[in-house]
Amino acid sequence: MNFKHNKKRNPAFIFEALTREFAKAKLHKDEKKINKIKSVMKEVFNKESLLYKQLRLYKALTETREVDYLTAEKIIAEVHRVFSTFDKKALYDEQTAAIHKINHEVSPTVFQNYVSNYKSLASAFQMFHDDTIGVKDRVLLERKLIQEMVKPEEKIQEEEPVDEIVVKTFIKKFNNTFGSLMSEQKTLISLYMGSLDSDDTELKMFVNEELERLKEVIKENIGIQEIQSDKQMKENIGKVYGLLEGFRTKRELVKEDLVFILKAQELAKEIQE
């Protein structure tokens, strides 16, 4: 099957690429660029736009996991049904406007950002252009997507014990109820709870921003005497930093991830005091 994936017209790719651009701007403390990316994302993916609605369809295709075969087939059928109601000319115009806005208000290099699930996004892109592929290729494509939907979510074996044990080692004052929550912890919980019933776009933006902040705090404080003199603490902080880096490849945030980030936020507060 020979099919060209135009990633600039793939809303899921655009969203992921902008999210990574946002993380880089946050890392370099480029406030002007941070605000510009936020503005562009809010405009391009406002809840009334076709791009936002298509993004939801992409997520249904690429983020659904651990469902049965029949459910996966129904999801694909529903995606086709909903997309058939779209005004394709209006969608094309929104895509063109988004490309222009990103090129001129952020940077053309946004489209060169690495996106870890690029292949699955490219496969989903074909679903919205199945009129250009044959019947056989469409069936094979749908089978491929269904196989992804029905397989179990991959879990990192190390994550759960590290989540509970490593962080506790050096957060001496921290208790499992978190005591008095910090503002960033309250924001994280609020966005997470909201994402359970609707869209997780705001949650992803906040998490990416918060992960960069937490990594920056660790890098800035790893050299302090209290940490350097404690081999176990230094090693554990390194592990936490590695786990924060690992969040780049996550498709969605689960409860265990929420707990880990809350603890990492508490860690950041502790080592800054």
XYZ file of C-alpha atoms in Angstrom:
273
model
C 0.000 0.000 0.000
C 1.571 3.260 -1.144
C 0.060 6.202 0.701
C 1.518 9.619 1.464
C 0.930 10.868 4.993
C 0.577 14.652 5.033
C 1.402 15.212 8.692
C 0.726 18.948 8.453
C -2.946 18.122 7.869
C -3.094 15.553 10.655
C -4.606 17.295 13.728
C -3.305 14.636 16.111
C 0.247 15.126 14.828
C -0.146 18.920 15.028
C -1.331 18.651 18.622
C 1.549 16.386 19.669
C 4.139 18.475 17.794
C 2.896 21.692 19.422
C 2.914 20.012 22.833
C 6.582 19.097 22.362
C 7.387 22.606 21.127
C 5.711 23.930 24.264
C 7.854 21.643 26.448
C 11.043 22.862 24.741
C 10.032 26.494 25.202
C 9.319 25.800 28.862
C 12.723 24.158 29.274
C 14.433 27.234 27.807
C 12.175 29.576 29.816
C 11.040 31.319 26.651
C 7.907 32.965 28.059
C 7.065 34.762 24.822
C 7.035 31.504 22.879
C 5.189 29.679 25.653
C 2.357 32.207 25.553
C 2.274 32.144 21.754
C 1.998 28.332 21.631
C -0.769 28.404 24.237
C -2.631 30.985 22.180
C -2.240 29.025 18.942
C -3.344 25.738 20.536
C -6.406 27.316 22.108
C -7.396 28.896 18.811
C -6.680 25.911 16.561
C -8.258 23.380 18.899
C -11.149 25.377 20.281
C -14.078 23.088 21.041
C -16.203 24.442 18.193
C -13.589 23.758 15.515
C -13.637 20.811 13.151
C -9.962 20.216 13.917
C -10.802 19.703 17.577
C -13.641 17.338 16.683
C -11.394 15.399 14.320
C -8.706 15.261 17.008
C -11.233 13.473 19.233
C -11.786 10.928 16.451
C -8.039 10.377 16.096
C -7.790 9.745 19.829
C -10.585 7.191 19.632
C -8.605 5.316 16.978
C -5.114 5.590 18.471
C -5.628 5.660 22.251
C -8.312 2.992 22.735
C -6.869 -0.110 24.401
C -8.023 -3.363 25.967
C -11.472 -3.521 24.350
C -13.018 -6.568 22.704
C -12.997 -7.071 18.935
C -16.661 -6.157 18.474
C -16.267 -2.913 20.417
C -13.228 -1.973 18.330
C -15.218 -2.528 15.132
C -18.045 -0.367 16.467
C -15.621 2.434 17.356
C -14.214 2.436 13.822
C -17.724 2.428 12.345
C -18.727 5.342 14.567
C -15.602 7.299 13.596
C -16.540 6.823 9.930
C -20.119 7.905 10.632
C -19.165 11.059 12.532
C -16.502 12.044 10.007
C -19.011 11.654 7.151
C -20.968 14.574 8.669
C -17.990 16.939 8.449
C -17.871 19.760 5.926
C -14.667 18.648 4.189
C -14.029 22.039 2.556
C -14.356 23.793 5.920
C -12.032 21.216 7.496
C -9.449 21.733 4.750
C -9.628 25.493 5.269
C -9.109 25.071 9.037
C -6.086 22.866 8.377
C -4.635 25.459 5.990
C -5.198 28.247 8.518
C -3.571 26.177 11.277
C -0.495 25.440 9.142
C -0.144 29.128 8.289
C -0.577 30.210 11.912
C 2.009 27.718 13.196
C 4.517 28.638 10.473
C 4.205 32.380 11.047
C 3.423 32.690 14.755
C 5.464 29.821 16.206
C 7.951 28.230 13.776
C 7.971 25.941 10.699
C 10.285 23.650 12.691
C 7.275 22.589 14.809
C 6.450 20.089 12.062
C 9.912 18.538 12.442
C 9.384 17.622 16.103
C 9.704 13.962 17.007
C 6.365 12.342 17.856
C 6.706 8.917 19.440
C 3.417 7.486 18.116
C 3.905 8.872 14.609
C 3.217 5.520 12.912
C -0.150 5.043 14.585
C -1.124 8.629 13.758
C -0.159 8.017 10.130
C -2.326 4.885 10.049
C -5.258 6.809 11.504
C -4.722 9.531 8.886
C -5.458 6.964 6.179
C -8.821 6.217 7.774
C -9.895 9.751 6.963
C -8.735 9.393 3.361
C -9.947 5.857 2.647
C -11.503 7.022 -0.620
C -7.968 7.112 -2.018
C -7.124 3.496 -1.135
C -8.592 0.216 -2.369
C -11.056 -2.016 -0.560
C -8.402 -4.580 0.329
C -6.071 -1.937 1.762
C -8.895 -0.420 3.776
C -9.767 -3.806 5.300
C -6.114 -4.440 6.164
C -5.820 -0.983 7.678
C -8.908 -1.468 9.850
C -7.626 -4.862 10.984
C -4.335 -3.251 11.996
C -6.133 -0.588 14.020
C -8.388 -3.164 15.665
C -5.373 -5.247 16.700
C -3.967 -2.186 18.461
C -7.278 -1.506 20.187
C -7.740 -5.001 21.572
C -4.231 -5.583 22.850
C -3.451 -4.889 26.529
C -1.947 -1.553 27.476
C 1.809 -1.887 27.888
C 2.888 -1.419 31.487
C 6.374 -0.685 32.729
C 7.050 -3.235 35.454
C 9.376 -0.928 37.340
C 6.911 1.926 37.655
C 4.672 0.767 40.511
C 7.378 -0.136 43.050
C 9.431 2.937 42.197
C 6.305 5.040 42.501
C 5.756 3.828 46.063
C 9.269 3.100 47.352
C 11.857 5.306 45.664
C 10.051 8.585 46.188
C 9.271 7.798 49.827
C 12.985 7.305 50.529
C 13.825 10.987 50.350
C 10.480 12.730 51.004
C 10.722 12.380 54.783
C 7.939 14.788 55.698
C 5.544 13.554 53.064
C 2.499 11.513 54.048
C 0.201 9.560 51.755
C -2.681 12.004 52.175
C -0.439 14.819 50.882
C -1.464 17.034 53.777
C -2.110 20.573 52.559
C -2.051 20.464 48.768
C 0.007 22.979 46.804
C -1.681 25.005 44.066
C -0.010 22.996 41.280
C -1.210 19.744 42.906
C -4.763 21.068 43.092
C -4.571 22.090 39.418
C -3.305 18.648 38.398
C -6.057 16.833 40.290
C -8.735 19.170 38.948
C -7.629 18.726 35.330
C -7.277 14.968 35.770
C -10.796 14.626 37.164
C -12.149 16.792 34.352
C -10.400 14.655 31.734
C -12.271 11.555 32.904
C -15.550 12.939 31.608
C -14.412 14.948 28.603
C -11.278 15.892 26.692
C -7.737 15.620 28.077
C -6.180 18.412 25.990
C -5.786 20.840 28.909
C -4.454 18.054 31.121
C -1.780 17.120 28.572
C -0.695 20.746 28.209
C -0.427 21.215 31.972
C 1.368 17.893 32.531
C 3.957 18.641 29.841
C 4.585 22.055 31.365
C 4.760 20.634 34.892
C 7.104 17.793 33.907
C 9.579 20.271 32.442
C 9.357 22.392 35.603
C 9.968 19.391 37.847
C 12.943 18.210 35.780
C 14.389 21.720 35.871
C 14.056 21.864 39.678
C 15.862 18.526 40.004
C 18.670 19.595 37.661
C 19.131 22.885 39.512
C 19.301 21.245 42.953
C 21.014 17.913 42.307
C 24.356 19.469 43.194
C 23.459 20.719 46.667
C 25.512 19.309 49.538
C 22.594 17.538 51.274
C 21.893 15.442 48.153
C 25.507 14.891 47.067
C 26.435 13.611 50.534
C 23.635 11.038 50.518
C 24.378 8.386 47.889
C 20.953 6.728 48.189
C 19.104 10.025 47.900
C 21.159 11.060 44.877
C 20.490 7.718 43.175
C 16.769 7.878 43.889
C 16.444 11.429 42.596
C 18.151 10.256 39.405
C 15.548 7.506 39.064
C 12.725 9.994 39.537
C 14.230 12.215 36.839
C 14.364 9.207 34.511
C 10.706 8.419 35.159
C 9.747 12.034 34.440
C 11.570 11.720 31.115
C 9.640 8.512 30.405
C 6.324 10.338 30.463
C 7.065 11.611 26.933
C 5.916 8.310 25.463
C 2.688 7.996 27.458
C -0.584 8.125 25.537
C -2.715 8.860 28.561
C -2.410 9.558 32.257
C -3.659 6.853 34.636
C -4.226 7.048 38.399
C -0.772 5.666 39.229
C 0.829 8.369 37.069
C -1.184 11.023 38.881
C 0.087 9.773 42.247
C 3.680 9.766 40.999
C 3.502 13.348 39.691
C 1.899 14.532 42.940
C 4.806 12.992 44.835
C 7.340 14.472 42.428
C 5.746 17.888 43.026
C 6.197 17.371 46.767
C 9.806 16.326 46.154
C 10.465 19.500 44.175
C 9.113 21.546 47.063
C 11.243 19.653 49.591
C 14.569 20.027 47.784
C 13.963 23.723 47.175
C 13.427 24.467 50.870
